[in-house]
Amino acid sequence: MIKLLKISLISLSFILLTSSKLNWGFYAHQKINRLAIFTLPTEMITFYKHHIQYITENAVNPDKRRYAVDYEAPRHYIDLDVYGDSAVYKMPRYWKDAVEKYSEDTLQAYGIVPWHVNLVTYQLTEAFKENNAEDIIRYSTDLGHYIADANVPLHTTKNYNGQLSGQYGIHGFWESRLPELFSDQFDFFIGKAEYIENTQLAIWDAITVAHIALDSVFRFEKDLSNKFDNDAKYSYEMRGNSNVKVYSRDFSTAYHKMLGKQVEHRMRNAIKMIGDYWFTAWVNAGQPDLDKLIDEKYEFEIINFMPQKDFNKLREHESGIEN
């Protein structure tokens, strides 16, 4: 059965602590997963469209799991800068080679997203071979999230939220605020999914492009911050029942223009890659008939996640702005 993931909140303080972190940034992940479905060929798209609501709404499940289990967080990023200059070009592409060079503990400490993408791709391929509709949907949904994360520049650095450069909050600014404000203007006519010869190398190619973009991500924000006073840089907007501090529309617009089409290109690449990986897994599984799985009945099991560690010690994947 498909597991519908649900955070179990144990107190009001827990709700207040996590709500902004869980909800901030969901928009882009859901949009990317949804649009990836429309890159698929006829043999796949009917099945995926049948489950489009689940694949869209649960695109954020991996982020929710980060707050429940210790092993989840490293799957979302890789801190390339801790491995020295030009690490993005020098690091071993394959897991076994990387473990031999750095040790598994080191890799887990600084992120494993490129290797985890390949693991989930393998799991999805096996699900296709077994005609396991539940696992196909679940792994497809999760895989979309990890691929999208790998395309974000700030998922490739230890300075992931600008906390080391006096730019605290830049992660949510780039990954969430800009897509929410401007993605309706983006061109999402991407084309059809294509077969990937080597999925491990392909994800590294995406990470390399994302990592190279880091210079402009930080430098442009720093340049603009020197031109905007805080009253102009930030504003307040209603999010649900809360008045939340956000980057102002004027500051966001200026930053977006300086970046050019960077955010759009990263979103487009993520969408296309997700479709490509889904398609590749299906082809490698022998192209099973997915239409036969459409009428299967599913029970939705609610899994209550209880926090297993201090939330203040979590890597802040999508943080708010300091007040």
mmCIF file of C-alpha atoms in Angstrom:
data_model
loop_
_atom_site.group_PDB
_atom_site.id
_atom_site.type_symbol
_atom_site.label_atom_id
_atom_site.label_comp_id
_atom_site.label_asym_id
_atom_site.label_seq_id
_atom_site.Cartn_x
_atom_site.Cartn_y
_atom_site.Cartn_z
ATOM 1 C CA MET A 1 0.000 0.000 0.000
ATOM 2 C CA ILE A 2 1.099 3.575 -0.538
ATOM 3 C CA LYS A 3 2.382 5.152 2.621
ATOM 4 C CA LEU A 4 0.923 8.586 3.111
ATOM 5 C CA LEU A 5 3.479 10.327 5.280
ATOM 6 C CA LYS A 6 2.250 12.541 8.032
ATOM 7 C CA ILE A 7 4.109 14.434 10.720
ATOM 8 C CA SER A 8 2.846 13.721 14.182
ATOM 9 C CA LEU A 9 3.028 16.929 16.213
ATOM 10 C CA ILE A 10 3.542 16.375 19.912
ATOM 11 C CA SER A 11 2.955 19.867 21.231
ATOM 12 C CA LEU A 12 2.148 23.417 20.252
ATOM 13 C CA SER A 13 5.801 24.363 20.610
ATOM 14 C CA PHE A 14 6.705 21.597 18.183
ATOM 15 C CA ILE A 15 4.196 22.980 15.697
ATOM 16 C CA LEU A 16 5.596 26.487 16.010
ATOM 17 C CA LEU A 17 9.143 25.261 15.706
ATOM 18 C CA THR A 18 8.672 23.225 12.551
ATOM 19 C CA SER A 19 5.808 24.749 10.616
ATOM 20 C CA SER A 20 7.796 27.353 8.713
ATOM 21 C CA LYS A 21 10.556 24.880 7.925
ATOM 22 C CA LEU A 22 8.181 22.233 6.635
ATOM 23 C CA ASN A 23 5.951 24.492 4.561
ATOM 24 C CA TRP A 24 8.515 26.944 3.218
ATOM 25 C CA GLY A 25 9.759 25.664 -0.120
ATOM 26 C CA PHE A 26 7.181 22.996 -0.839
ATOM 27 C CA TYR A 27 5.826 24.933 -3.810
ATOM 28 C CA ALA A 28 8.814 24.359 -6.088
ATOM 29 C CA HIS A 29 9.212 20.651 -5.274
ATOM 30 C CA GLN A 30 5.555 19.979 -5.960
ATOM 31 C CA LYS A 31 5.564 21.938 -9.204
ATOM 32 C CA ILE A 32 8.695 20.176 -10.443
ATOM 33 C CA ASN A 33 7.358 16.676 -9.715
ATOM 34 C CA ARG A 34 4.030 17.488 -11.327
ATOM 35 C CA LEU A 35 5.524 18.882 -14.529
ATOM 36 C CA ALA A 36 7.937 15.960 -14.863
ATOM 37 C CA ILE A 37 4.976 13.660 -15.473
ATOM 38 C CA PHE A 38 4.214 15.435 -18.751
ATOM 39 C CA THR A 39 7.626 14.548 -20.191
ATOM 40 C CA LEU A 40 6.778 10.834 -20.159
ATOM 41 C CA PRO A 41 5.891 8.714 -23.211
ATOM 42 C CA THR A 42 2.415 7.372 -23.886
ATOM 43 C CA GLU A 43 3.259 3.998 -22.336
ATOM 44 C CA MET A 44 3.961 5.653 -18.972
ATOM 45 C CA ILE A 45 1.986 8.863 -18.773
ATOM 46 C CA THR A 46 -1.462 7.353 -18.219
ATOM 47 C CA PHE A 47 -0.281 5.526 -15.109
ATOM 48 C CA TYR A 48 1.600 8.539 -13.772
ATOM 49 C CA LYS A 49 -1.263 10.952 -14.458
ATOM 50 C CA HIS A 50 -3.556 8.575 -12.585
ATOM 51 C CA HIS A 51 -1.338 9.183 -9.539
ATOM 52 C CA ILE A 52 -0.519 12.820 -10.237
ATOM 53 C CA GLN A 53 -2.082 14.048 -7.009
ATOM 54 C CA TYR A 54 0.029 11.738 -4.863
ATOM 55 C CA ILE A 55 3.235 12.396 -6.807
ATOM 56 C CA THR A 56 2.651 16.146 -6.533
ATOM 57 C CA GLU A 57 1.502 16.448 -2.937
ATOM 58 C CA ASN A 58 4.057 13.978 -1.584
ATOM 59 C CA ALA A 59 7.004 15.479 -3.425
ATOM 60 C CA VAL A 60 7.983 16.905 -0.045
ATOM 61 C CA ASN A 61 7.991 13.625 1.890
ATOM 62 C CA PRO A 62 11.806 13.395 1.977
ATOM 63 C CA ASP A 63 11.936 16.815 3.650
ATOM 64 C CA LYS A 64 9.413 15.660 6.230
ATOM 65 C CA ARG A 65 11.481 12.567 6.954
ATOM 66 C CA ARG A 66 14.487 14.756 7.699
ATOM 67 C CA TYR A 67 12.827 15.747 10.951
ATOM 68 C CA ALA A 68 12.176 12.172 11.999
ATOM 69 C CA VAL A 69 15.141 9.992 11.136
ATOM 70 C CA ASP A 70 18.876 10.602 11.388
ATOM 71 C CA TYR A 71 19.874 9.033 8.092
ATOM 72 C CA GLU A 72 17.632 11.178 5.881
ATOM 73 C CA ALA A 73 19.291 14.604 5.923
ATOM 74 C CA PRO A 74 22.547 13.707 4.084
ATOM 75 C CA ARG A 75 20.519 12.421 1.144
ATOM 76 C CA HIS A 76 19.622 15.984 0.157
ATOM 77 C CA TYR A 77 23.001 17.652 -0.375
ATOM 78 C CA ILE A 78 26.747 17.344 -0.774
ATOM 79 C CA ASP A 79 29.130 19.867 0.787
ATOM 80 C CA LEU A 80 31.708 19.829 -1.978
ATOM 81 C CA ASP A 81 33.816 22.643 -0.558
ATOM 82 C CA VAL A 82 34.909 20.556 2.440
ATOM 83 C CA TYR A 83 36.814 18.283 0.056
ATOM 84 C CA GLY A 84 39.109 21.040 -1.224
ATOM 85 C CA ASP A 85 39.522 23.064 -4.402
ATOM 86 C CA SER A 86 37.875 21.755 -7.567
ATOM 87 C CA ALA A 87 36.316 18.870 -5.630
ATOM 88 C CA VAL A 88 33.331 18.826 -7.969
ATOM 89 C CA TYR A 89 35.690 17.672 -10.730
ATOM 90 C CA LYS A 90 37.948 15.449 -8.639
ATOM 91 C CA MET A 91 35.587 13.462 -6.409
ATOM 92 C CA PRO A 92 34.982 9.808 -7.283
ATOM 93 C CA ARG A 93 31.683 9.466 -9.109
ATOM 94 C CA TYR A 94 30.915 5.966 -7.847
ATOM 95 C CA TRP A 95 30.023 5.095 -4.265
ATOM 96 C CA LYS A 96 32.546 2.299 -3.775
ATOM 97 C CA ASP A 97 35.401 4.487 -4.998
ATOM 98 C CA ALA A 98 34.278 7.408 -2.842
ATOM 99 C CA VAL A 99 34.061 5.217 0.267
ATOM 100 C CA GLU A 100 37.551 3.872 -0.361
ATOM 101 C CA LYS A 101 38.923 7.399 -0.653
ATOM 102 C CA TYR A 102 37.034 9.219 2.117
ATOM 103 C CA SER A 103 35.248 6.570 4.287
ATOM 104 C CA GLU A 104 31.494 6.170 4.550
ATOM 105 C CA ASP A 105 31.331 8.178 7.783
ATOM 106 C CA THR A 106 32.893 11.186 6.075
ATOM 107 C CA LEU A 107 30.563 10.962 3.101
ATOM 108 C CA GLN A 108 27.514 10.708 5.353
ATOM 109 C CA ALA A 109 28.735 13.699 7.351
ATOM 110 C CA TYR A 110 28.906 15.960 4.301
ATOM 111 C CA GLY A 111 26.099 14.658 2.125
ATOM 112 C CA ILE A 112 25.461 11.820 -0.324
ATOM 113 C CA VAL A 113 22.854 13.173 -2.749
ATOM 114 C CA PRO A 114 24.555 12.037 -6.007
ATOM 115 C CA TRP A 115 24.897 8.472 -4.800
ATOM 116 C CA HIS A 116 21.470 8.364 -3.198
ATOM 117 C CA VAL A 117 19.862 9.448 -6.463
ATOM 118 C CA ASN A 118 21.433 6.428 -8.109
ATOM 119 C CA LEU A 119 20.293 4.121 -5.293
ATOM 120 C CA VAL A 120 16.674 5.261 -5.580
ATOM 121 C CA THR A 121 16.905 4.889 -9.357
ATOM 122 C CA TYR A 122 17.906 1.256 -8.814
ATOM 123 C CA GLN A 123 15.032 0.785 -6.350
ATOM 124 C CA LEU A 124 12.600 2.248 -8.871
ATOM 125 C CA THR A 125 13.918 -0.049 -11.586
ATOM 126 C CA GLU A 126 13.346 -3.068 -9.343
ATOM 127 C CA ALA A 127 9.823 -1.860 -8.560
ATOM 128 C CA PHE A 128 9.072 -1.707 -12.295
ATOM 129 C CA LYS A 129 10.440 -5.238 -12.758
ATOM 130 C CA GLU A 130 8.189 -6.511 -9.981
ATOM 131 C CA ASN A 131 5.117 -4.614 -11.240
ATOM 132 C CA ASN A 132 4.835 -3.175 -7.741
ATOM 133 C CA ALA A 133 2.629 -0.132 -8.262
ATOM 134 C CA GLU A 134 3.002 1.086 -4.684
ATOM 135 C CA ASP A 135 6.780 1.138 -4.857
ATOM 136 C CA ILE A 136 6.788 2.620 -8.355
ATOM 137 C CA ILE A 137 4.782 5.574 -7.135
ATOM 138 C CA ARG A 138 6.700 5.958 -3.888
ATOM 139 C CA TYR A 139 10.179 5.739 -5.399
ATOM 140 C CA SER A 140 9.218 7.961 -8.329
ATOM 141 C CA THR A 141 7.965 10.609 -5.932
ATOM 142 C CA ASP A 142 11.055 10.485 -3.722
ATOM 143 C CA LEU A 143 13.453 10.349 -6.660
ATOM 144 C CA GLY A 144 11.955 13.550 -8.024
ATOM 145 C CA HIS A 145 12.714 15.318 -4.760
ATOM 146 C CA TYR A 146 16.354 14.226 -4.592
ATOM 147 C CA ILE A 147 17.015 15.113 -8.238
ATOM 148 C CA ALA A 148 15.483 18.548 -7.709
ATOM 149 C CA ASP A 149 17.699 19.097 -4.661
ATOM 150 C CA ALA A 150 20.794 18.110 -6.639
ATOM 151 C CA ASN A 151 20.048 20.913 -9.095
ATOM 152 C CA VAL A 152 20.088 23.624 -6.411
ATOM 153 C CA PRO A 153 23.442 25.444 -6.027
ATOM 154 C CA LEU A 154 23.004 25.839 -2.271
ATOM 155 C CA HIS A 155 22.755 22.054 -1.863
ATOM 156 C CA THR A 156 26.404 21.779 -2.891
ATOM 157 C CA THR A 157 28.109 23.848 -0.181
ATOM 158 C CA LYS A 158 28.706 23.905 3.565
ATOM 159 C CA ASN A 159 27.562 27.554 3.421
ATOM 160 C CA TYR A 160 24.124 26.247 2.457
ATOM 161 C CA ASN A 161 22.156 29.049 4.107
ATOM 162 C CA GLY A 162 24.679 31.871 3.960
ATOM 163 C CA GLN A 163 25.446 31.338 7.640
ATOM 164 C CA LEU A 164 29.191 31.565 6.964
ATOM 165 C CA SER A 165 29.034 34.713 4.839
ATOM 166 C CA GLY A 166 26.545 36.917 6.670
ATOM 167 C CA GLN A 167 23.752 36.013 4.240
ATOM 168 C CA TYR A 168 21.534 33.970 6.545
ATOM 169 C CA GLY A 169 18.287 33.003 4.831
ATOM 170 C CA ILE A 170 19.606 32.888 1.269
ATOM 171 C CA HIS A 171 18.657 29.212 0.893
ATOM 172 C CA GLY A 172 14.938 29.780 1.192
ATOM 173 C CA PHE A 173 15.299 33.007 -0.789
ATOM 174 C CA TRP A 174 16.779 31.311 -3.849
ATOM 175 C CA GLU A 175 14.966 27.974 -3.649
ATOM 176 C CA SER A 176 11.553 29.095 -2.465
ATOM 177 C CA ARG A 177 10.864 32.821 -2.607
ATOM 178 C CA LEU A 178 12.041 33.316 -6.188
ATOM 179 C CA PRO A 179 10.110 30.347 -7.648
ATOM 180 C CA GLU A 180 6.972 31.383 -5.783
ATOM 181 C CA LEU A 181 7.187 34.913 -7.170
ATOM 182 C CA PHE A 182 8.420 34.294 -10.699
ATOM 183 C CA SER A 183 7.889 30.695 -11.855
ATOM 184 C CA ASP A 184 4.631 31.618 -13.586
ATOM 185 C CA GLN A 185 6.845 33.499 -16.048
ATOM 186 C CA PHE A 186 9.130 30.518 -16.691
ATOM 187 C CA ASP A 187 9.104 28.439 -19.857
ATOM 188 C CA PHE A 188 8.286 24.887 -18.858
ATOM 189 C CA PHE A 189 7.891 23.469 -22.378
ATOM 190 C CA ILE A 190 10.752 21.055 -21.980
ATOM 191 C CA GLY A 191 10.261 18.176 -24.377
ATOM 192 C CA LYS A 192 10.052 14.449 -23.875
ATOM 193 C CA ALA A 193 11.961 12.231 -21.490
ATOM 194 C CA GLU A 194 15.083 10.599 -22.895
ATOM 195 C CA TYR A 195 17.088 7.533 -21.962
ATOM 196 C CA ILE A 196 20.204 8.113 -19.822
ATOM 197 C CA GLU A 197 23.153 5.847 -20.532
ATOM 198 C CA ASN A 198 24.814 6.422 -17.152
ATOM 199 C CA THR A 199 22.589 7.770 -14.395
ATOM 200 C CA GLN A 200 25.458 8.123 -11.909
ATOM 201 C CA LEU A 201 27.456 10.399 -14.188
ATOM 202 C CA ALA A 202 24.354 12.339 -15.228
ATOM 203 C CA ILE A 203 23.518 13.422 -11.684
ATOM 204 C CA TRP A 204 27.110 14.536 -11.198
ATOM 205 C CA ASP A 205 26.821 16.664 -14.332
ATOM 206 C CA ALA A 206 23.807 18.420 -12.810
ATOM 207 C CA ILE A 207 25.596 18.927 -9.500
ATOM 208 C CA THR A 208 28.599 20.394 -11.314
ATOM 209 C CA VAL A 209 26.464 22.981 -13.106
ATOM 210 C CA ALA A 210 24.700 23.841 -9.851
ATOM 211 C CA HIS A 211 27.967 24.190 -7.939
ATOM 212 C CA ILE A 212 29.512 26.475 -10.547
ATOM 213 C CA ALA A 213 26.540 28.824 -10.099
ATOM 214 C CA LEU A 214 27.320 29.384 -6.406
ATOM 215 C CA ASP A 215 29.558 32.378 -7.060
ATOM 216 C CA SER A 216 26.738 34.415 -8.578
ATOM 217 C CA VAL A 217 24.224 33.205 -5.982
ATOM 218 C CA PHE A 218 26.278 34.685 -3.145
ATOM 219 C CA ARG A 219 27.928 37.625 -4.912
ATOM 220 C CA PHE A 220 24.777 39.103 -6.414
ATOM 221 C CA GLU A 221 22.909 38.900 -3.115
ATOM 222 C CA LYS A 222 25.824 40.573 -1.331
ATOM 223 C CA ASP A 223 26.018 43.351 -3.925
ATOM 224 C CA LEU A 224 22.297 44.043 -3.673
ATOM 225 C CA SER A 225 22.332 43.995 0.118
ATOM 226 C CA ASN A 226 24.848 46.839 0.023
ATOM 227 C CA LYS A 227 22.355 48.898 -1.987
ATOM 228 C CA PHE A 228 19.169 48.116 -0.004
ATOM 229 C CA ASP A 229 18.648 49.076 3.615
ATOM 230 C CA ASN A 230 16.870 46.484 5.759
ATOM 231 C CA ASP A 231 13.509 48.225 5.510
ATOM 232 C CA ALA A 232 13.676 47.904 1.733
ATOM 233 C CA LYS A 233 15.258 44.442 1.703
ATOM 234 C CA TYR A 234 12.597 42.799 3.870
ATOM 235 C CA SER A 235 8.851 43.020 4.234
ATOM 236 C CA TYR A 236 6.073 41.095 5.964
ATOM 237 C CA GLU A 237 3.448 38.906 4.329
ATOM 238 C CA MET A 238 0.651 36.762 5.675
ATOM 239 C CA ARG A 239 1.340 33.020 5.566
ATOM 240 C CA GLY A 240 -1.727 31.272 6.867
ATOM 241 C CA ASN A 241 -2.480 33.000 10.131
ATOM 242 C CA SER A 242 1.039 34.341 10.624
ATOM 243 C CA ASN A 243 2.667 37.584 9.557
ATOM 244 C CA VAL A 244 6.025 36.343 8.267
ATOM 245 C CA LYS A 245 9.218 38.245 7.488
ATOM 246 C CA VAL A 246 10.229 37.713 3.846
ATOM 247 C CA TYR A 247 12.534 39.228 1.272
ATOM 248 C CA SER A 248 10.659 42.166 -0.243
ATOM 249 C CA ARG A 249 9.295 41.998 -3.762
ATOM 250 C CA ASP A 250 11.584 44.828 -4.864
ATOM 251 C CA PHE A 251 14.691 43.090 -3.519
ATOM 252 C CA SER A 252 13.548 39.732 -4.917
ATOM 253 C CA THR A 253 12.898 41.246 -8.340
ATOM 254 C CA ALA A 254 16.312 42.899 -8.433
ATOM 255 C CA TYR A 255 18.044 39.665 -7.403
ATOM 256 C CA HIS A 256 16.082 37.611 -9.903
ATOM 257 C CA LYS A 257 17.068 39.991 -12.714
ATOM 258 C CA MET A 258 20.735 39.819 -11.736
ATOM 259 C CA LEU A 259 20.632 36.014 -11.776
ATOM 260 C CA GLY A 260 19.177 36.055 -15.261
ATOM 261 C CA LYS A 261 17.427 32.766 -15.959
ATOM 262 C CA GLN A 262 19.412 30.801 -13.385
ATOM 263 C CA VAL A 263 16.466 29.674 -11.249
ATOM 264 C CA GLU A 264 14.388 28.891 -14.333
ATOM 265 C CA HIS A 265 17.193 26.842 -15.863
ATOM 266 C CA ARG A 266 17.710 24.852 -12.663
ATOM 267 C CA MET A 267 13.977 24.111 -12.410
ATOM 268 C CA ARG A 268 13.773 23.153 -16.083
ATOM 269 C CA ASN A 269 16.762 20.860 -15.754
ATOM 270 C CA ALA A 270 15.283 19.219 -12.664
ATOM 271 C CA ILE A 271 11.970 18.576 -14.417
ATOM 272 C CA LYS A 272 13.641 17.108 -17.492
ATOM 273 C CA MET A 273 16.016 14.979 -15.420
ATOM 274 C CA ILE A 274 13.222 13.527 -13.309
ATOM 275 C CA GLY A 275 11.356 12.471 -16.429
ATOM 276 C CA ASP A 276 14.571 11.054 -17.880
ATOM 277 C CA TYR A 277 15.321 9.029 -14.743
ATOM 278 C CA TRP A 278 11.780 7.666 -14.483
ATOM 279 C CA PHE A 279 11.882 6.712 -18.163
ATOM 280 C CA THR A 280 15.343 5.145 -17.876
ATOM 281 C CA ALA A 281 14.298 3.014 -14.907
ATOM 282 C CA TRP A 282 11.238 1.821 -16.834
ATOM 283 C CA VAL A 283 13.278 0.953 -19.937
ATOM 284 C CA ASN A 284 15.915 -0.864 -17.889
ATOM 285 C CA ALA A 285 13.144 -2.886 -16.255
ATOM 286 C CA GLY A 286 11.990 -4.151 -19.647
ATOM 287 C CA GLN A 287 9.234 -1.585 -20.292
ATOM 288 C CA PRO A 288 6.465 -3.288 -18.287
ATOM 289 C CA ASP A 289 2.829 -2.543 -19.115
ATOM 290 C CA LEU A 290 1.864 0.091 -16.541
ATOM 291 C CA ASP A 291 -1.726 0.358 -17.725
ATOM 292 C CA LYS A 292 -2.405 -3.023 -16.106
ATOM 293 C CA LEU A 293 -1.537 -1.502 -12.721
ATOM 294 C CA ILE A 294 -3.882 1.468 -12.890
ATOM 295 C CA ASP A 295 -6.924 -0.270 -11.441
ATOM 296 C CA GLU A 296 -5.127 -1.665 -8.410
ATOM 297 C CA LYS A 297 -6.728 -0.653 -5.132
ATOM 298 C CA TYR A 298 -4.588 1.048 -2.543
ATOM 299 C CA GLU A 299 -4.922 1.568 1.151
ATOM 300 C CA PHE A 300 -3.315 4.674 2.547
ATOM 301 C CA GLU A 301 -1.396 4.011 5.712
ATOM 302 C CA ILE A 302 -0.615 6.975 7.923
ATOM 303 C CA ILE A 303 2.849 6.822 9.425
ATOM 304 C CA ASN A 304 3.296 9.073 12.430
ATOM 305 C CA PHE A 305 6.789 10.498 12.575
ATOM 306 C CA MET A 306 7.956 11.290 16.080
ATOM 307 C CA PRO A 307 11.053 13.477 16.370
ATOM 308 C CA GLN A 308 14.139 11.510 17.357
ATOM 309 C CA LYS A 309 16.506 14.410 17.907
ATOM 310 C CA ASP A 310 16.756 18.071 18.870
ATOM 311 C CA PHE A 311 15.383 20.133 15.999
ATOM 312 C CA ASN A 312 17.805 22.933 16.842
ATOM 313 C CA LYS A 313 20.671 20.602 15.890
ATOM 314 C CA LEU A 314 19.272 19.844 12.436
ATOM 315 C CA ARG A 315 20.945 21.203 9.353
ATOM 316 C CA GLU A 316 18.613 23.998 8.326
ATOM 317 C CA HIS A 317 17.739 22.942 4.814
ATOM 318 C CA GLU A 318 15.178 25.672 4.306
ATOM 319 C CA SER A 319 15.489 28.251 6.994
ATOM 320 C CA GLY A 320 13.600 31.414 7.576
ATOM 321 C CA ILE A 321 15.106 34.860 8.027
ATOM 322 C CA GLU A 322 16.650 36.112 11.219
ATOM 323 C CA ASN A 323 14.423 38.618 12.944
#
